[in-house]
Amino acid sequence: MPPEPVTQAPLAQRLAEGIAASGPIPLAQYMGEANAHYYATRDPLGARGDFTTAPEISQMFGELIGLWFADLWDRGERPPVRYVEFGPGRGTLASDALRAMRKVGLEPPVHFIETSPVLRAAQAERVPDAEWHVDLVGVPDDAALLVVANEFFDALPIRQFVKTGEGWFERLVDCTSGVFHGVVGDRRFDQIVPQTLRDAPEGSILETCPAAIAVMRQLAARLHHQGGVALIADYGYRGPATGETLQAVRGHAYADPFADPGEQDLTAHVDFGTLAQEAVAEELELYGPVEQGPFLEALGIGPRAASLAAAAPDRAEDIDIAKRRLTGPDAMGHLFKMLAVTAPGAPEPAGF
């Protein structure tokens, strides 16, 4: 007889059982397992999902990113290149960017860094010729890279450290009567806190993201070796700095990060300062971070919106609303930042 299929307990149950057996777990473990399950089991984007990203708001975002890459490629004497996108969602950004690139003669092979089978299927509908990888290792090293990461780094698992009267301790996740909650661990971590922050007031929280550092370090090394450029778009700050930014989003509204693990999107603001340090360590050229609004304005989102509105007058109001969502200081324009890193000697990118 064939073996009985193995059914896995729900994530919340597995986490609770593990905590009961071995004690509280690091926040990074909780966030990592929760997001891995979340993204593997659904398409979280759009009105029916939990959140909407810039490429889903308007084609203008992806088109301008595509032309931004094409401009660098053209001024860099049109070398062989590969397009690489981290966390490409439904493939919307890539589809719009590649369409814009083709109009100026740039048709690079496409590589997606994606682990979710649900999202891979959606991406295949929009960019059927793409190749998929679980990380950058699988991407060939025979050409310069055009890399984009839009709202990728914010979903990587973070660690949190809390300043107490006795020093800095890691924040862990415990479970009591089926309810997950944060607790302060019993090991001191003063040595990993930047010297400038060690005397922060009691109750201060420092966030770090080892996964983001590892990805950026690998990416910077590849750019230094192969040439190319990376554009990182996300919400964040120039750190290191104290402050808690962990948040959950469900149904386009904020939720409790410790409720229903694996059933809502967990994110934290990106420390652009730390990412920049990894790029500088590989002798890359650094641009930004700058706010998304001024960046898109500099790339010509105003004229593009006017052109789209002229071609479809019945959609003019919707196009203007989308433009304001992408660039307005009270929308995405201020909170979201753009950071570009290029190989040594590459042309200076537009928008910075």
Short mmCIF file of C-alpha atoms in Angstrom, two decimals:
data_model
loop_
_atom_site.label_atom_id
_atom_site.label_comp_id
_atom_site.label_asym_id
_atom_site.label_seq_id
_atom_site.Cartn_x
_atom_site.Cartn_y
_atom_site.Cartn_z
CA MET A 1 0.00 0.00 0.00
CA PRO A 2 1.25 3.52 -0.72
CA PRO A 3 2.28 5.55 2.32
CA GLU A 4 -0.29 7.82 3.87
CA PRO A 5 0.21 11.48 2.84
CA VAL A 6 1.86 13.61 5.49
CA THR A 7 -0.26 16.58 6.53
CA GLN A 8 1.50 19.51 8.12
CA ALA A 9 0.01 21.34 11.06
CA PRO A 10 -0.90 25.01 10.51
CA LEU A 11 2.02 27.38 10.93
CA ALA A 12 0.69 28.98 14.12
CA GLN A 13 0.35 25.53 15.70
CA ARG A 14 3.86 24.48 14.66
CA LEU A 15 5.37 27.71 16.01
CA ALA A 16 3.46 27.37 19.27
CA GLU A 17 4.55 23.76 19.71
CA GLY A 18 8.18 24.66 19.01
CA ILE A 19 8.09 27.49 21.56
CA ALA A 20 6.47 25.22 24.14
CA ALA A 21 9.22 22.66 23.62
CA SER A 22 12.28 24.91 23.38
CA GLY A 23 11.32 28.37 24.61
CA PRO A 24 10.88 31.74 22.89
CA ILE A 25 12.29 32.16 19.38
CA PRO A 26 14.07 35.15 17.77
CA LEU A 27 11.81 37.63 16.01
CA ALA A 28 13.76 36.95 12.80
CA GLN A 29 12.75 33.28 12.91
CA TYR A 30 9.11 34.15 13.54
CA MET A 31 9.04 36.74 10.74
CA GLY A 32 10.95 34.53 8.31
CA GLU A 33 8.67 31.53 8.76
CA ALA A 34 5.53 33.66 8.70
CA ASN A 35 6.46 35.44 5.45
CA ALA A 36 7.69 32.25 3.79
CA HIS A 37 4.29 30.66 4.36
CA TYR A 38 2.41 33.85 3.45
CA TYR A 39 4.06 34.36 0.06
CA ALA A 40 4.10 30.66 -0.83
CA THR A 41 0.35 30.29 -0.44
CA ARG A 42 -1.23 33.33 -2.13
CA ASP A 43 -1.06 36.31 -4.45
CA PRO A 44 -1.12 39.15 -1.91
CA LEU A 45 -1.36 42.02 -4.40
CA GLY A 46 -4.20 44.16 -5.61
CA ALA A 47 -7.68 45.05 -4.40
CA ARG A 48 -8.45 41.45 -3.44
CA GLY A 49 -5.13 41.02 -1.68
CA ASP A 50 -3.49 42.78 1.24
CA PHE A 51 -1.48 45.59 -0.37
CA THR A 52 -0.71 47.33 -3.66
CA THR A 53 2.80 48.14 -4.93
CA ALA A 54 3.87 50.98 -7.23
CA PRO A 55 3.92 48.87 -10.45
CA GLU A 56 0.31 47.80 -9.78
CA ILE A 57 -0.81 51.43 -9.42
CA SER A 58 0.27 52.48 -12.90
CA GLN A 59 2.23 51.30 -15.93
CA MET A 60 4.16 54.58 -15.69
CA PHE A 61 6.29 53.27 -12.83
CA GLY A 62 7.63 50.25 -14.70
CA GLU A 63 8.01 52.13 -17.97
CA LEU A 64 10.16 54.83 -16.36
CA ILE A 65 12.31 52.22 -14.61
CA GLY A 66 12.81 50.44 -17.94
CA LEU A 67 13.85 53.63 -19.68
CA TRP A 68 16.14 54.48 -16.74
CA PHE A 69 17.97 51.19 -17.30
CA ALA A 70 17.99 51.67 -21.08
CA ASP A 71 19.54 55.12 -20.71
CA LEU A 72 22.39 53.74 -18.60
CA TRP A 73 22.88 50.86 -21.03
CA ASP A 74 23.00 53.21 -24.01
CA ARG A 75 25.44 55.64 -22.39
CA GLY A 76 27.55 52.67 -21.28
CA GLU A 77 28.13 51.65 -24.92
CA ARG A 78 25.40 48.99 -24.98
CA PRO A 79 27.19 46.01 -23.39
CA PRO A 80 25.61 42.54 -23.10
CA VAL A 81 23.30 42.66 -20.07
CA ARG A 82 20.83 40.55 -18.11
CA TYR A 83 17.73 41.91 -16.38
CA VAL A 84 17.38 40.64 -12.81
CA GLU A 85 14.47 41.38 -10.49
CA PHE A 86 14.26 40.45 -6.82
CA GLY A 87 10.74 39.68 -5.62
CA PRO A 88 8.98 40.56 -8.90
CA GLY A 89 5.43 40.25 -7.58
CA ARG A 90 3.10 39.44 -10.47
CA GLY A 91 5.74 40.42 -13.03
CA THR A 92 4.01 43.73 -13.69
CA LEU A 93 7.07 45.93 -13.22
CA ALA A 94 9.18 43.68 -15.44
CA SER A 95 6.52 43.52 -18.16
CA ASP A 96 6.20 47.30 -18.30
CA ALA A 97 9.96 47.90 -18.05
CA LEU A 98 10.82 45.36 -20.75
CA ARG A 99 8.22 46.83 -23.09
CA ALA A 100 9.79 50.27 -22.69
CA MET A 101 13.29 48.82 -23.15
CA ARG A 102 12.34 47.12 -26.42
CA LYS A 103 11.35 50.45 -27.93
CA VAL A 104 14.99 51.55 -27.76
CA GLY A 105 16.51 48.24 -28.82
CA LEU A 106 17.24 46.67 -25.42
CA GLU A 107 15.97 43.08 -25.06
CA PRO A 108 17.91 41.42 -22.24
CA PRO A 109 17.41 37.88 -20.92
CA VAL A 110 15.20 38.00 -17.82
CA HIS A 111 15.93 36.43 -14.45
CA PHE A 112 13.52 36.45 -11.50
CA ILE A 113 14.59 35.82 -7.92
CA GLU A 114 11.40 34.27 -6.57
CA THR A 115 10.52 31.32 -4.34
CA SER A 116 6.69 31.48 -4.29
CA PRO A 117 5.06 29.00 -6.68
CA VAL A 118 1.89 31.11 -6.73
CA LEU A 119 3.74 34.25 -7.77
CA ARG A 120 5.96 32.38 -10.23
CA ALA A 121 2.81 31.28 -12.05
CA ALA A 122 1.57 34.87 -12.24
CA GLN A 123 4.96 36.07 -13.44
CA ALA A 124 5.06 33.40 -16.16
CA GLU A 125 1.84 34.79 -17.65
CA ARG A 126 3.37 38.26 -18.06
CA VAL A 127 7.00 37.34 -18.80
CA PRO A 128 6.92 33.79 -20.20
CA ASP A 129 10.57 33.77 -21.28
CA ALA A 130 11.93 34.49 -17.79
CA GLU A 131 14.18 32.15 -15.85
CA TRP A 132 13.54 31.65 -12.16
CA HIS A 133 16.06 31.32 -9.34
CA VAL A 134 15.89 31.06 -5.56
CA ASP A 135 18.84 33.46 -5.20
CA LEU A 136 21.46 35.30 -7.24
CA VAL A 137 23.78 32.29 -7.41
CA GLY A 138 21.87 30.80 -10.33
CA VAL A 139 22.12 33.91 -12.50
CA PRO A 140 24.94 33.57 -15.10
CA ASP A 141 28.01 35.77 -14.62
CA ASP A 142 28.72 36.37 -18.31
CA ALA A 143 27.19 39.84 -18.67
CA ALA A 144 26.54 43.07 -16.82
CA LEU A 145 23.44 43.09 -14.62
CA LEU A 146 20.44 45.42 -14.61
CA VAL A 147 18.98 44.72 -11.18
CA VAL A 148 15.81 46.05 -9.60
CA ALA A 149 14.40 45.29 -6.16
CA ASN A 150 11.06 46.98 -5.54
CA GLU A 151 9.62 46.33 -2.07
CA PHE A 152 11.86 43.30 -1.63
CA PHE A 153 14.15 44.19 1.25
CA ASP A 154 11.30 45.30 3.54
CA ALA A 155 9.96 41.74 3.77
CA LEU A 156 13.25 40.16 4.87
CA PRO A 157 13.30 39.04 8.52
CA ILE A 158 14.69 41.47 11.08
CA ARG A 159 16.17 41.15 14.54
CA GLN A 160 15.21 43.61 17.27
CA PHE A 161 17.30 44.62 20.28
CA VAL A 162 15.81 46.43 23.27
CA LYS A 163 17.70 48.81 25.57
CA THR A 164 17.05 48.01 29.24
CA GLY A 165 18.59 49.30 32.44
CA GLU A 166 21.15 46.51 32.17
CA GLY A 167 22.07 46.84 28.49
CA TRP A 168 20.85 45.66 25.09
CA PHE A 169 18.88 42.41 24.86
CA GLU A 170 17.27 40.67 21.88
CA ARG A 171 13.51 40.71 21.46
CA LEU A 172 12.08 37.20 21.19
CA VAL A 173 8.63 35.82 20.44
CA ASP A 174 6.78 33.76 23.04
CA CYS A 175 3.37 32.11 23.00
CA THR A 176 1.01 32.09 25.96
CA SER A 177 -2.36 30.32 25.73
CA GLY A 178 -2.13 30.41 21.94
CA VAL A 179 -1.33 34.14 21.79
CA PHE A 180 2.03 35.21 20.34
CA HIS A 181 3.78 38.21 21.90
CA GLY A 182 7.19 39.82 22.20
CA VAL A 183 9.44 39.25 25.20
CA VAL A 184 12.95 40.38 26.11
CA GLY A 185 15.59 37.65 26.10
CA ASP A 186 18.23 37.09 28.76
CA ARG A 187 21.41 37.46 26.63
CA ARG A 188 23.15 40.81 26.30
CA PHE A 189 24.08 42.03 22.82
CA ASP A 190 25.77 45.36 23.56
CA GLN A 191 28.73 44.38 21.39
CA ILE A 192 26.72 44.38 18.15
CA VAL A 193 25.04 47.74 18.77
CA PRO A 194 26.80 50.64 16.98
CA GLN A 195 28.89 52.67 19.41
CA THR A 196 26.88 55.81 18.63
CA LEU A 197 23.67 54.12 19.77
CA ARG A 198 24.76 52.22 22.86
CA ASP A 199 23.79 55.04 25.23
CA ALA A 200 20.29 55.40 23.76
CA PRO A 201 17.48 55.90 26.30
CA GLU A 202 16.00 52.91 28.07
CA GLY A 203 13.23 51.36 25.98
CA SER A 204 14.93 52.17 22.65
CA ILE A 205 14.74 49.52 19.94
CA LEU A 206 17.39 48.79 17.32
CA GLU A 207 16.49 46.77 14.24
CA THR A 208 18.99 44.87 12.10
CA CYS A 209 18.44 42.70 9.05
CA PRO A 210 21.20 40.11 8.53
CA ALA A 211 19.36 38.71 5.49
CA ALA A 212 19.39 42.11 3.77
CA ILE A 213 23.10 42.51 4.46
CA ALA A 214 23.80 39.06 2.99
CA VAL A 215 21.78 39.78 -0.18
CA MET A 216 23.36 43.21 -0.66
CA ARG A 217 26.85 41.85 -0.08
CA GLN A 218 26.35 39.16 -2.72
CA LEU A 219 24.77 41.62 -5.15
CA ALA A 220 27.55 44.18 -4.70
CA ALA A 221 30.21 41.55 -5.35
CA ARG A 222 28.47 40.49 -8.56
CA LEU A 223 28.19 44.09 -9.79
CA HIS A 224 31.84 44.71 -9.04
CA HIS A 225 32.82 41.57 -10.96
CA GLN A 226 30.38 41.77 -13.89
CA GLY A 227 29.46 45.42 -14.15
CA GLY A 228 25.99 46.87 -14.17
CA VAL A 229 23.62 48.71 -11.86
CA ALA A 230 21.07 47.98 -9.15
CA LEU A 231 18.05 50.11 -8.24
CA ILE A 232 16.49 49.51 -4.84
CA ALA A 233 13.03 50.98 -4.21
CA ASP A 234 11.50 50.64 -0.76
CA TYR A 235 10.30 52.53 2.27
CA GLY A 236 12.98 53.16 4.84
CA TYR A 237 15.56 55.44 6.36
CA ARG A 238 19.29 56.13 6.41
CA GLY A 239 20.58 54.27 9.46
CA PRO A 240 21.76 52.97 11.74
CA ALA A 241 19.11 54.48 13.99
CA THR A 242 16.78 53.43 16.75
CA GLY A 243 13.04 52.97 16.35
CA GLU A 244 10.57 50.13 15.89
CA THR A 245 9.15 49.71 12.38
CA LEU A 246 7.82 46.14 12.32
CA GLN A 247 4.30 46.15 10.92
CA ALA A 248 1.66 43.84 9.50
CA VAL A 249 -0.79 44.57 6.69
CA ARG A 250 -3.95 42.61 5.97
CA GLY A 251 -6.78 43.64 3.71
CA HIS A 252 -5.07 47.00 3.04
CA ALA A 253 -5.14 47.89 6.75
CA TYR A 254 -2.57 47.65 9.53
CA ALA A 255 -2.83 44.61 11.78
CA ASP A 256 -1.15 43.06 14.83
CA PRO A 257 2.19 41.54 13.71
CA PHE A 258 1.80 38.77 16.28
CA ALA A 259 -1.68 37.70 15.19
CA ASP A 260 -2.23 34.87 12.69
CA PRO A 261 1.39 34.22 11.63
CA GLY A 262 1.60 33.39 7.94
CA GLU A 263 -1.76 34.99 7.14
CA GLN A 264 -0.62 38.61 6.77
CA ASP A 265 2.32 40.51 5.32
CA LEU A 266 5.09 41.35 7.80
CA THR A 267 7.53 44.12 6.88
CA ALA A 268 10.00 46.55 8.43
CA HIS A 269 11.53 49.77 7.13
CA VAL A 270 14.75 49.32 5.19
CA ASP A 271 18.01 50.67 6.58
CA PHE A 272 19.47 52.23 3.42
CA GLY A 273 22.58 53.33 5.30
CA THR A 274 23.58 49.75 6.05
CA LEU A 275 22.86 48.63 2.47
CA ALA A 276 25.01 51.50 1.22
CA GLN A 277 27.92 50.40 3.42
CA GLU A 278 27.94 47.00 1.71
CA ALA A 279 28.06 48.67 -1.70
CA VAL A 280 30.89 50.98 -0.68
CA ALA A 281 32.84 47.99 0.66
CA GLU A 282 32.83 46.59 -2.88
CA GLU A 283 33.99 49.94 -4.30
CA LEU A 284 30.69 50.58 -6.06
CA GLU A 285 29.41 54.05 -6.88
CA LEU A 286 26.53 55.13 -4.67
CA TYR A 287 23.57 57.39 -5.55
CA GLY A 288 20.85 58.36 -3.09
CA PRO A 289 18.74 57.42 -1.38
CA VAL A 290 16.35 60.02 -2.77
CA GLU A 291 12.59 60.21 -2.36
CA GLN A 292 10.49 58.37 -4.93
CA GLY A 293 8.42 61.44 -5.85
CA PRO A 294 11.27 63.69 -7.02
CA PHE A 295 12.97 60.69 -8.66
CA LEU A 296 9.96 59.88 -10.85
CA GLU A 297 9.40 63.57 -11.60
CA ALA A 298 13.01 63.83 -12.79
CA LEU A 299 12.49 60.81 -15.06
CA GLY A 300 9.49 62.46 -16.71
CA ILE A 301 6.37 61.03 -15.09
CA GLY A 302 4.59 64.35 -15.71
CA PRO A 303 4.94 64.29 -19.51
CA ARG A 304 4.23 60.54 -19.58
CA ALA A 305 1.01 61.03 -17.62
CA ALA A 306 -0.01 63.84 -19.99
CA SER A 307 0.68 61.61 -23.00
CA LEU A 308 -1.40 58.75 -21.59
CA ALA A 309 -4.24 61.11 -20.73
CA ALA A 310 -4.22 62.61 -24.24
CA ALA A 311 -4.43 59.13 -25.74
CA ALA A 312 -7.28 58.09 -23.42
CA PRO A 313 -9.23 61.20 -22.28
CA ASP A 314 -11.81 59.06 -20.48
CA ARG A 315 -9.02 57.81 -18.18
CA ALA A 316 -7.38 61.19 -17.57
CA GLU A 317 -8.63 61.49 -14.00
CA ASP A 318 -7.51 57.96 -13.09
CA ILE A 319 -4.07 58.60 -14.60
CA ASP A 320 -3.70 61.80 -12.58
CA ILE A 321 -4.75 60.00 -9.39
CA ALA A 322 -2.18 57.27 -10.05
CA LYS A 323 0.55 59.85 -10.65
CA ARG A 324 -0.27 61.58 -7.37
CA ARG A 325 -0.23 58.24 -5.50
CA LEU A 326 3.25 57.53 -6.84
CA THR A 327 4.74 60.99 -6.33
CA GLY A 328 2.70 62.85 -3.73
CA PRO A 329 4.46 63.66 -0.43
CA ASP A 330 1.35 62.48 1.43
CA ALA A 331 1.32 59.18 -0.51
CA MET A 332 4.31 57.14 -1.73
CA GLY A 333 6.40 60.07 -2.90
CA HIS A 334 8.00 60.89 0.46
CA LEU A 335 8.08 57.60 2.36
CA PHE A 336 9.52 55.50 -0.47
CA LYS A 337 13.17 55.95 -1.36
CA MET A 338 15.38 55.08 -4.33
CA LEU A 339 18.97 53.89 -3.93
CA ALA A 340 21.17 53.14 -6.94
CA VAL A 341 24.56 51.45 -6.95
CA THR A 342 26.70 51.06 -10.05
CA ALA A 343 29.91 49.33 -10.98
CA PRO A 344 33.02 51.52 -10.94
CA GLY A 345 33.24 53.71 -14.02
CA ALA A 346 29.59 53.28 -15.02
CA PRO A 347 27.66 56.33 -16.25
CA GLU A 348 25.94 58.46 -13.63
CA PRO A 349 22.27 57.44 -13.43
CA ALA A 350 19.42 59.88 -14.01
CA GLY A 351 17.18 61.04 -11.20
CA PHE A 352 19.82 61.56 -8.52
#
